[in-house]
mmCIF file of C-alpha atoms in Angstrom:
data_model
loop_
_atom_site.group_PDB
_atom_site.id
_atom_site.type_symbol
_atom_site.label_atom_id
_atom_site.label_comp_id
_atom_site.label_asym_id
_atom_site.label_seq_id
_atom_site.Cartn_x
_atom_site.Cartn_y
_atom_site.Cartn_z
ATOM 1 C CA MET A 1 -6.498 12.624 41.058
ATOM 2 C CA ASN A 2 -8.102 10.741 38.220
ATOM 3 C CA ARG A 3 -5.782 9.420 35.565
ATOM 4 C CA THR A 4 -6.217 11.158 32.219
ATOM 5 C CA ASP A 5 -3.509 9.356 30.248
ATOM 6 C CA ILE A 6 -5.695 6.434 29.193
ATOM 7 C CA GLY A 7 -4.558 6.036 25.592
ATOM 8 C CA PRO A 8 -1.528 4.150 24.260
ATOM 9 C CA PRO A 9 1.655 4.232 26.370
ATOM 10 C CA ASP A 10 3.540 7.527 26.210
ATOM 11 C CA TYR A 11 6.060 7.293 23.356
ATOM 12 C CA ARG A 12 8.474 9.575 25.231
ATOM 13 C CA ASP A 13 9.101 6.827 27.745
ATOM 14 C CA MET A 14 10.475 4.611 24.979
ATOM 15 C CA LEU A 15 12.699 6.961 22.990
ATOM 16 C CA PRO A 16 16.459 6.342 22.724
ATOM 17 C CA ASP A 17 18.494 8.902 24.696
ATOM 18 C CA ALA A 18 19.967 10.419 21.522
ATOM 19 C CA ILE A 19 16.472 11.015 20.154
ATOM 20 C CA LYS A 20 15.277 12.550 23.433
ATOM 21 C CA MET A 21 18.207 14.961 23.606
ATOM 22 C CA ASN A 22 17.697 16.125 20.011
ATOM 23 C CA TYR A 23 13.906 16.066 19.889
ATOM 24 C CA GLY A 24 12.747 18.668 17.359
ATOM 25 C CA LYS A 25 16.313 19.688 16.510
ATOM 26 C CA TRP A 26 17.001 17.472 13.500
ATOM 27 C CA LYS A 27 18.675 19.378 10.706
ATOM 28 C CA TYR A 28 18.797 16.916 7.796
ATOM 29 C CA HIS A 29 19.310 13.273 6.872
ATOM 30 C CA GLU A 30 21.347 11.430 4.274
ATOM 31 C CA ASN A 31 20.867 8.131 2.468
ATOM 32 C CA VAL A 32 24.185 6.521 3.330
ATOM 33 C CA ARG A 33 23.379 3.322 1.415
ATOM 34 C CA ALA A 34 20.304 1.246 0.715
ATOM 35 C CA GLY A 35 18.638 0.667 4.059
ATOM 36 C CA VAL A 36 20.805 3.091 6.070
ATOM 37 C CA LEU A 37 19.840 6.662 6.972
ATOM 38 C CA LYS A 38 22.064 9.138 8.797
ATOM 39 C CA HIS A 39 20.234 11.846 10.758
ATOM 40 C CA VAL A 40 22.185 14.946 11.807
ATOM 41 C CA SER A 41 21.035 17.261 14.591
ATOM 42 C CA GLU A 42 21.590 21.001 15.014
ATOM 43 C CA THR A 43 23.727 19.995 18.002
ATOM 44 C CA GLY A 44 26.030 17.971 15.759
ATOM 45 C CA ASP A 45 24.792 14.641 17.106
ATOM 46 C CA GLU A 46 24.298 11.828 14.600
ATOM 47 C CA VAL A 47 21.880 8.922 14.673
ATOM 48 C CA TYR A 48 21.797 6.021 12.230
ATOM 49 C CA THR A 49 18.684 4.142 11.174
ATOM 50 C CA VAL A 50 18.973 0.688 9.637
ATOM 51 C CA ARG A 51 15.793 -0.304 7.807
ATOM 52 C CA VAL A 52 15.026 -3.911 6.909
ATOM 53 C CA GLY A 53 12.050 -5.483 5.181
ATOM 54 C CA SER A 54 9.561 -7.557 7.118
ATOM 55 C CA PRO A 55 6.580 -9.748 6.247
ATOM 56 C CA ARG A 56 4.308 -7.732 8.611
ATOM 57 C CA LEU A 57 2.493 -10.846 9.822
ATOM 58 C CA VAL A 58 5.042 -12.136 12.285
ATOM 59 C CA SER A 59 5.361 -14.590 15.140
ATOM 60 C CA ILE A 60 6.428 -14.094 18.730
ATOM 61 C CA ASP A 61 9.671 -15.939 17.963
ATOM 62 C CA PHE A 62 10.350 -13.542 15.093
ATOM 63 C CA ILE A 63 9.789 -10.526 17.349
ATOM 64 C CA ARG A 64 12.086 -12.009 19.996
ATOM 65 C CA ASP A 65 14.812 -12.441 17.349
ATOM 66 C CA ILE A 66 14.668 -8.811 16.213
ATOM 67 C CA CYS A 67 14.508 -7.680 19.831
ATOM 68 C CA ASP A 68 17.773 -9.545 20.437
ATOM 69 C CA ILE A 69 19.388 -7.437 17.699
ATOM 70 C CA ALA A 70 17.941 -4.265 19.196
ATOM 71 C CA ASP A 71 19.218 -5.251 22.656
ATOM 72 C CA LYS A 72 22.699 -5.934 21.303
ATOM 73 C CA TYR A 73 23.153 -2.822 19.131
ATOM 74 C CA CYS A 74 20.412 -0.287 19.913
ATOM 75 C CA ASP A 75 20.019 -0.286 23.720
ATOM 76 C CA GLY A 76 16.726 -2.109 23.323
ATOM 77 C CA HIS A 77 15.056 0.283 20.884
ATOM 78 C CA LEU A 78 13.427 -0.413 17.509
ATOM 79 C CA ARG A 79 10.388 0.748 15.626
ATOM 80 C CA PHE A 80 8.035 -0.219 12.795
ATOM 81 C CA THR A 81 7.247 2.225 10.012
ATOM 82 C CA SER A 82 3.803 2.724 8.500
ATOM 83 C CA ARG A 83 4.882 0.365 5.710
ATOM 84 C CA SER A 84 5.876 -2.255 8.281
ATOM 85 C CA ASN A 85 9.582 -1.804 7.723
ATOM 86 C CA ILE A 86 11.605 -2.612 10.835
ATOM 87 C CA GLU A 87 14.003 0.169 11.825
ATOM 88 C CA PHE A 88 16.927 -0.192 14.223
ATOM 89 C CA ILE A 89 18.175 3.130 15.616
ATOM 90 C CA THR A 90 21.680 3.636 16.979
ATOM 91 C CA ASP A 91 23.928 6.613 17.711
ATOM 92 C CA ASN A 92 27.012 4.441 17.232
ATOM 93 C CA LYS A 93 28.110 4.298 13.580
ATOM 94 C CA SER A 94 30.188 1.184 14.203
ATOM 95 C CA ASN A 95 26.991 -0.739 15.027
ATOM 96 C CA VAL A 96 25.491 -0.333 11.541
ATOM 97 C CA ASN A 97 27.272 -3.219 9.814
ATOM 98 C CA GLY A 98 26.625 -5.506 12.761
ATOM 99 C CA ILE A 99 22.882 -4.800 12.621
ATOM 100 C CA ILE A 100 22.797 -5.465 8.869
ATOM 101 C CA GLU A 101 24.678 -8.746 9.271
ATOM 102 C CA GLU A 102 22.513 -9.961 12.155
ATOM 103 C CA ALA A 103 19.319 -9.066 10.271
ATOM 104 C CA ALA A 104 20.569 -10.849 7.158
ATOM 105 C CA LYS A 105 20.977 -14.041 9.234
ATOM 106 C CA LEU A 106 17.215 -13.835 9.892
ATOM 107 C CA GLY A 107 16.529 -13.387 6.179
ATOM 108 C CA LEU A 108 15.778 -9.669 6.552
ATOM 109 C CA PRO A 109 17.403 -7.581 3.812
ATOM 110 C CA ALA A 110 18.477 -3.994 4.457
ATOM 111 C CA GLY A 111 16.861 -1.588 2.008
ATOM 112 C CA GLY A 112 13.722 0.328 1.240
ATOM 113 C CA THR A 113 15.293 3.792 1.469
ATOM 114 C CA GLY A 114 16.167 6.402 -1.131
ATOM 115 C CA ASN A 115 15.431 5.855 -4.809
ATOM 116 C CA GLY A 116 14.199 2.307 -4.522
ATOM 117 C CA ILE A 117 11.116 0.325 -3.584
ATOM 118 C CA SER A 118 10.092 0.272 0.060
ATOM 119 C CA ASN A 119 7.946 -2.326 1.772
ATOM 120 C CA ILE A 120 4.489 -2.578 0.207
ATOM 121 C CA ILE A 121 1.661 -1.080 2.231
ATOM 122 C CA HIS A 122 -1.211 -3.532 2.073
ATOM 123 C CA THR A 123 -4.468 -4.715 3.535
ATOM 124 C CA GLN A 124 -5.458 -8.067 5.065
ATOM 125 C CA GLY A 125 -6.667 -10.073 2.079
ATOM 126 C CA TRP A 126 -7.545 -13.683 2.598
ATOM 127 C CA ILE A 127 -5.965 -13.645 6.081
ATOM 128 C CA HIS A 128 -9.256 -12.480 7.585
ATOM 129 C CA CYS A 129 -11.011 -9.861 5.433
ATOM 130 C CA HIS A 130 -14.549 -10.902 4.516
ATOM 131 C CA SER A 131 -14.771 -8.612 1.479
ATOM 132 C CA ALA A 132 -11.418 -9.495 -0.102
ATOM 133 C CA ALA A 133 -11.337 -10.063 -3.862
ATOM 134 C CA THR A 134 -7.708 -11.121 -3.710
ATOM 135 C CA ASP A 135 -5.052 -11.946 -1.173
ATOM 136 C CA ALA A 136 -2.764 -9.233 0.160
ATOM 137 C CA SER A 137 0.118 -10.930 1.982
ATOM 138 C CA GLY A 138 0.505 -13.630 -0.672
ATOM 139 C CA LEU A 139 0.394 -11.091 -3.482
ATOM 140 C CA VAL A 140 2.903 -8.853 -1.713
ATOM 141 C CA LYS A 141 5.275 -11.770 -1.174
ATOM 142 C CA ALA A 142 5.117 -12.661 -4.891
ATOM 143 C CA ILE A 143 5.686 -9.024 -5.960
ATOM 144 C CA MET A 144 8.562 -8.304 -3.576
ATOM 145 C CA ASP A 145 10.370 -11.513 -4.504
ATOM 146 C CA GLU A 146 10.617 -10.111 -8.038
ATOM 147 C CA MET A 147 11.321 -6.528 -6.904
ATOM 148 C CA TYR A 148 14.029 -7.582 -4.451
ATOM 149 C CA GLU A 149 16.878 -5.878 -6.347
ATOM 150 C CA TYR A 150 15.011 -2.571 -6.228
ATOM 151 C CA PHE A 151 14.501 -2.901 -2.446
ATOM 152 C CA THR A 152 18.170 -3.509 -1.723
ATOM 153 C CA SER A 153 19.463 -0.766 -4.038
ATOM 154 C CA MET A 154 18.798 2.904 -4.829
ATOM 155 C CA LYS A 155 19.193 2.719 -8.622
ATOM 156 C CA LEU A 156 15.683 3.827 -9.630
ATOM 157 C CA PRO A 157 15.130 7.435 -10.783
ATOM 158 C CA ALA A 158 13.074 8.231 -7.658
ATOM 159 C CA TYR A 159 11.014 6.666 -4.896
ATOM 160 C CA VAL A 160 8.602 3.971 -6.045
ATOM 161 C CA ARG A 161 5.792 3.300 -3.593
ATOM 162 C CA ILE A 162 3.602 0.237 -4.113
ATOM 163 C CA ALA A 163 0.257 -0.457 -2.455
ATOM 164 C CA VAL A 164 -2.064 -3.454 -2.434
ATOM 165 C CA ALA A 165 -5.738 -3.288 -1.478
ATOM 166 C CA CYS A 166 -7.724 -6.490 -1.464
ATOM 167 C CA CYS A 167 -10.982 -4.839 -2.575
ATOM 168 C CA ILE A 168 -12.290 -1.522 -3.874
ATOM 169 C CA ASN A 169 -12.922 -0.275 -0.341
ATOM 170 C CA MET A 170 -9.174 0.354 -0.531
ATOM 171 C CA CYS A 171 -7.878 0.200 3.034
ATOM 172 C CA GLY A 172 -4.450 0.559 1.380
ATOM 173 C CA ALA A 173 -3.192 3.824 -0.141
ATOM 174 C CA VAL A 174 -3.748 2.708 -3.703
ATOM 175 C CA HIS A 175 -5.104 6.036 -4.915
ATOM 176 C CA CYS A 176 -1.828 7.855 -4.322
ATOM 177 C CA SER A 177 0.905 5.256 -4.955
ATOM 178 C CA ASP A 178 3.271 4.939 -7.904
ATOM 179 C CA LEU A 179 2.024 1.390 -8.440
ATOM 180 C CA ALA A 180 -1.101 -0.120 -6.970
ATOM 181 C CA VAL A 181 -2.917 -3.428 -7.118
ATOM 182 C CA VAL A 182 -6.613 -3.430 -6.247
ATOM 183 C CA GLY A 183 -8.747 -6.524 -5.772
ATOM 184 C CA ILE A 184 -12.029 -6.294 -7.667
ATOM 185 C CA HIS A 185 -15.238 -8.279 -7.658
ATOM 186 C CA ARG A 186 -17.093 -8.543 -10.954
ATOM 187 C CA ARG A 187 -20.226 -10.381 -9.887
ATOM 188 C CA PRO A 188 -22.942 -9.266 -7.457
ATOM 189 C CA PRO A 189 -23.524 -11.045 -4.134
ATOM 190 C CA LYS A 190 -25.302 -14.376 -4.256
ATOM 191 C CA VAL A 191 -28.477 -14.367 -2.151
ATOM 192 C CA ASP A 192 -29.251 -17.498 -0.128
ATOM 193 C CA ASN A 193 -32.935 -16.999 0.606
ATOM 194 C CA GLU A 194 -33.130 -19.586 3.400
ATOM 195 C CA LYS A 195 -30.153 -18.071 5.245
ATOM 196 C CA VAL A 196 -31.404 -14.519 4.758
ATOM 197 C CA LEU A 197 -34.547 -15.432 6.639
ATOM 198 C CA ALA A 198 -32.573 -17.067 9.439
ATOM 199 C CA GLN A 199 -29.555 -14.737 9.785
ATOM 200 C CA CYS A 200 -30.341 -11.258 8.451
ATOM 201 C CA GLU A 201 -32.490 -8.255 9.220
ATOM 202 C CA ILE A 202 -33.948 -7.364 5.845
ATOM 203 C CA PRO A 203 -34.424 -3.600 6.485
ATOM 204 C CA THR A 204 -30.833 -3.309 7.723
ATOM 205 C CA THR A 205 -29.567 -5.237 4.721
ATOM 206 C CA ILE A 206 -31.461 -2.985 2.319
ATOM 207 C CA GLN A 207 -30.186 0.143 4.072
ATOM 208 C CA SER A 208 -26.595 -1.082 3.950
ATOM 209 C CA CYS A 209 -26.402 -0.682 0.180
ATOM 210 C CA PRO A 210 -24.983 2.732 -0.796
ATOM 211 C CA THR A 211 -26.463 2.564 -4.304
ATOM 212 C CA GLY A 212 -29.912 1.238 -3.453
ATOM 213 C CA ALA A 213 -29.320 -1.968 -5.375
ATOM 214 C CA ILE A 214 -30.958 -4.220 -2.759
ATOM 215 C CA ARG A 215 -34.758 -4.515 -2.687
ATOM 216 C CA ARG A 216 -37.279 -6.795 -1.030
ATOM 217 C CA ASN A 217 -37.929 -9.935 -3.036
ATOM 218 C CA PRO A 218 -40.966 -9.131 -5.211
ATOM 219 C CA ASP A 219 -42.475 -12.559 -4.408
ATOM 220 C CA PRO A 220 -44.457 -12.024 -1.150
ATOM 221 C CA ASN A 221 -43.965 -15.697 -0.304
ATOM 222 C CA ILE A 222 -40.187 -15.288 -0.198
ATOM 223 C CA LYS A 223 -38.922 -13.352 2.843
ATOM 224 C CA SER A 224 -35.652 -12.282 1.309
ATOM 225 C CA VAL A 225 -34.020 -9.686 -0.960
ATOM 226 C CA VAL A 226 -32.930 -9.344 -4.573
ATOM 227 C CA VAL A 227 -29.960 -7.441 -6.004
ATOM 228 C CA ARG A 228 -30.161 -5.178 -9.037
ATOM 229 C CA GLU A 229 -26.986 -6.061 -10.890
ATOM 230 C CA ASP A 230 -26.946 -2.783 -12.842
ATOM 231 C CA LEU A 231 -26.665 -0.812 -9.561
ATOM 232 C CA CYS A 232 -24.345 -3.096 -7.589
ATOM 233 C CA MET A 233 -20.782 -1.810 -7.228
ATOM 234 C CA TYR A 234 -19.496 -4.931 -5.423
ATOM 235 C CA CYS A 235 -18.533 -3.116 -2.194
ATOM 236 C CA ALA A 236 -19.582 -5.979 0.140
ATOM 237 C CA ASN A 237 -21.409 -3.659 2.528
ATOM 238 C CA CYS A 238 -24.414 -5.997 2.374
ATOM 239 C CA PHE A 239 -22.268 -9.034 3.166
ATOM 240 C CA THR A 240 -20.954 -7.181 6.210
ATOM 241 C CA VAL A 241 -24.437 -7.053 7.753
ATOM 242 C CA CYS A 242 -25.917 -10.147 6.095
ATOM 243 C CA PRO A 243 -23.709 -13.263 5.891
ATOM 244 C CA ALA A 244 -26.240 -14.865 3.551
ATOM 245 C CA MET A 245 -25.010 -12.666 0.685
ATOM 246 C CA PRO A 246 -21.408 -13.783 -0.046
ATOM 247 C CA LEU A 247 -19.600 -11.790 -2.696
ATOM 248 C CA ALA A 248 -16.437 -13.858 -3.243
ATOM 249 C CA ASP A 249 -16.379 -15.645 -6.568
ATOM 250 C CA ALA A 250 -13.383 -17.689 -7.698
ATOM 251 C CA GLU A 251 -13.846 -16.881 -11.389
ATOM 252 C CA GLY A 252 -15.221 -13.359 -11.117
ATOM 253 C CA ASP A 253 -12.650 -12.016 -8.642
ATOM 254 C CA GLY A 254 -9.252 -10.698 -9.619
ATOM 255 C CA VAL A 255 -7.176 -7.525 -9.563
ATOM 256 C CA ALA A 256 -6.753 -4.230 -11.404
ATOM 257 C CA ILE A 257 -3.490 -2.296 -11.653
ATOM 258 C CA TYR A 258 -3.146 1.461 -11.164
ATOM 259 C CA VAL A 259 -0.105 3.686 -11.737
ATOM 260 C CA GLY A 260 1.112 7.228 -11.326
ATOM 261 C CA GLY A 261 -0.107 8.392 -7.916
ATOM 262 C CA LYS A 262 1.920 10.263 -5.347
ATOM 263 C CA VAL A 263 1.417 12.229 -2.130
ATOM 264 C CA SER A 264 4.496 14.391 -2.403
ATOM 265 C CA ASN A 265 4.066 18.038 -3.349
ATOM 266 C CA ALA A 266 7.614 18.264 -4.740
ATOM 267 C CA ARG A 267 8.038 19.438 -8.352
ATOM 268 C CA LYS A 268 4.431 18.562 -9.220
ATOM 269 C CA PRO A 269 1.219 18.573 -7.163
ATOM 270 C CA PRO A 270 0.055 15.283 -5.630
ATOM 271 C CA MET A 271 -1.361 12.941 -8.231
ATOM 272 C CA PHE A 272 -4.107 10.317 -8.283
ATOM 273 C CA SER A 273 -3.293 6.836 -9.549
ATOM 274 C CA ARG A 274 -4.983 5.816 -12.778
ATOM 275 C CA MET A 275 -6.057 2.404 -13.949
ATOM 276 C CA VAL A 276 -3.926 0.791 -16.640
ATOM 277 C CA VAL A 277 -4.974 -2.870 -16.351
ATOM 278 C CA PRO A 278 -8.710 -3.367 -15.688
ATOM 279 C CA PHE A 279 -8.579 -7.041 -14.744
ATOM 280 C CA LEU A 280 -6.176 -9.907 -14.185
ATOM 281 C CA PRO A 281 -7.265 -13.208 -12.636
ATOM 282 C CA ASN A 282 -6.137 -14.437 -9.247
ATOM 283 C CA THR A 283 -3.407 -17.006 -9.833
ATOM 284 C CA PRO A 284 -1.962 -17.848 -6.419
ATOM 285 C CA PRO A 285 0.579 -18.542 -5.098
ATOM 286 C CA ARG A 286 2.769 -16.466 -7.455
ATOM 287 C CA TRP A 287 0.274 -14.229 -9.354
ATOM 288 C CA THR A 288 2.577 -14.459 -12.375
ATOM 289 C CA GLU A 289 0.498 -12.213 -14.680
ATOM 290 C CA VAL A 290 0.281 -9.431 -12.084
ATOM 291 C CA VAL A 291 3.961 -9.590 -11.148
ATOM 292 C CA ASP A 292 5.060 -9.580 -14.807
ATOM 293 C CA VAL A 293 3.081 -6.407 -15.549
ATOM 294 C CA LEU A 294 4.420 -4.594 -12.474
ATOM 295 C CA LYS A 295 8.004 -5.596 -13.118
ATOM 296 C CA LYS A 296 7.830 -4.524 -16.749
ATOM 297 C CA ILE A 297 6.442 -1.105 -15.789
ATOM 298 C CA VAL A 298 9.225 -0.626 -13.230
ATOM 299 C CA GLU A 299 11.959 -1.683 -15.644
ATOM 300 C CA ILE A 300 10.743 0.633 -18.409
ATOM 301 C CA TYR A 301 10.352 3.468 -15.915
ATOM 302 C CA ALA A 302 13.901 2.819 -14.637
ATOM 303 C CA GLY A 303 15.308 3.087 -18.146
ATOM 304 C CA SER A 304 13.228 6.009 -19.372
ATOM 305 C CA ALA A 305 12.538 8.432 -16.510
ATOM 306 C CA LYS A 306 14.742 11.355 -15.572
ATOM 307 C CA LYS A 307 16.467 11.504 -12.193
ATOM 308 C CA TYR A 308 14.045 12.331 -9.326
ATOM 309 C CA GLU A 309 11.052 11.962 -11.686
ATOM 310 C CA ARG A 310 8.263 10.021 -9.989
ATOM 311 C CA MET A 311 6.344 7.522 -12.062
ATOM 312 C CA GLY A 312 3.312 9.765 -12.541
ATOM 313 C CA GLU A 313 5.526 12.674 -13.545
ATOM 314 C CA TRP A 314 7.327 10.461 -16.054
ATOM 315 C CA ILE A 315 4.042 9.332 -17.608
ATOM 316 C CA GLU A 316 2.767 12.889 -17.740
ATOM 317 C CA ARG A 317 5.909 13.942 -19.595
ATOM 318 C CA ILE A 318 5.935 11.148 -22.188
ATOM 319 C CA GLY A 319 2.135 10.917 -22.475
ATOM 320 C CA TRP A 320 -0.223 8.031 -21.742
ATOM 321 C CA GLU A 321 -0.197 6.905 -25.362
ATOM 322 C CA LYS A 322 3.552 6.304 -25.245
ATOM 323 C CA PHE A 323 3.257 4.693 -21.813
ATOM 324 C CA PHE A 324 0.850 2.072 -23.161
ATOM 325 C CA ARG A 325 3.048 1.549 -26.219
ATOM 326 C CA LEU A 326 6.250 1.095 -24.176
ATOM 327 C CA THR A 327 4.685 -1.226 -21.633
ATOM 328 C CA GLU A 328 2.696 -3.136 -24.305
ATOM 329 C CA ILE A 329 -0.369 -2.965 -22.056
ATOM 330 C CA PRO A 330 -3.502 -3.127 -24.227
ATOM 331 C CA PHE A 331 -5.747 -0.050 -24.070
ATOM 332 C CA THR A 332 -9.297 -1.306 -23.606
ATOM 333 C CA ASP A 333 -12.762 0.188 -23.397
ATOM 334 C CA GLN A 334 -12.572 -0.144 -19.590
ATOM 335 C CA HIS A 335 -9.997 2.655 -19.442
ATOM 336 C CA ILE A 336 -11.815 5.741 -18.267
ATOM 337 C CA ASP A 337 -9.942 8.930 -17.624
ATOM 338 C CA ASP A 338 -12.282 10.041 -14.875
ATOM 339 C CA PHE A 339 -10.089 12.806 -13.476
ATOM 340 C CA THR A 340 -9.443 14.730 -16.679
ATOM 341 C CA HIS A 341 -12.186 17.260 -16.146
ATOM 342 C CA ALA A 342 -11.744 17.641 -12.391
ATOM 343 C CA VAL A 343 -8.290 19.203 -12.278
ATOM 344 C CA GLU A 344 -9.612 22.608 -11.367
ATOM 345 C CA THR A 345 -11.790 21.418 -8.525
ATOM 346 C CA TYR A 346 -9.931 18.649 -6.740
ATOM 347 C CA ARG A 347 -7.975 20.201 -3.897
ATOM 348 C CA THR A 348 -5.200 17.673 -3.927
ATOM 349 C CA THR A 349 -2.414 20.168 -3.433
ATOM 350 C CA THR A 350 -1.356 23.367 -1.798
ATOM 351 C CA GLN A 351 -0.706 24.669 -5.311
ATOM 352 C CA PHE A 352 -4.319 25.685 -5.825
ATOM 353 C CA LYS A 353 -5.497 27.158 -9.087
ATOM 354 C CA TRP A 354 -8.207 29.768 -8.712
#
């Protein structure tokens, strides 16, 4: 008989026994402390999850070290969340402190659960993305170093989810996160006519542009293309198919900051993030300007929001005018409220209005 299971390995072969026995029977969970979740089954069984932060880009030695912890306390089981948190699962409550202590020896703090900041979901950045306007891993490291106390505690009014996308193609979930950093290009691709002739198919390059900004060079003696700057939206699609049109620019590239998005349907419908800072320059390795803005927003939110009020809900209650006044973020002509007139048509929630 031909084999039909040709996808990833079957997850059921790798579940802890306690999870297998209570599959689909989980009744509720509690936030025991920052980084520790207690799951209770209808059968009365309990399972504890210890979550620790990770840098996402890891080495084989690093993986071996966390596997040693999983072998010692979790019968060889661990998992990674969609935000790259590492989670150790055990049905033995007495193992929890041991896992936390062993992880701390590796420099991995327990946290990221409850009303705090979890690991940042992010893209690839300068690691290998060809369209990146900023770094992702470096930016995330700089941000989380300053947000550390909010990762290891649950003292914020509600969850705060942060996302980083290294360009406007937004592989990260920046449109629906409480705080989001988006890399932006501000200058069109630079065309190297000699390389275009040698490396690119001109029809394909022209077709790659979603806004029709790329045309044949009007000079018949030049077998290349030109870019209409007024139509270019800096998406890097052309650079993807034609390496003779690099988009990265050290002075033109930087980041924008968005706030107020959420996926949850609790209390209020899901919300789109909105831009509050149109541009900040790239200043590696610490991105001081970006980190200062984010930290200030979080601190003001922590002191002003009501319990369980997500950042977007808080801003909606106090009003954007007061938000800009409290955070001392200048309101510029680049701020465009482009969702104001679409509330009735965007199906972002199950709470439809007809």
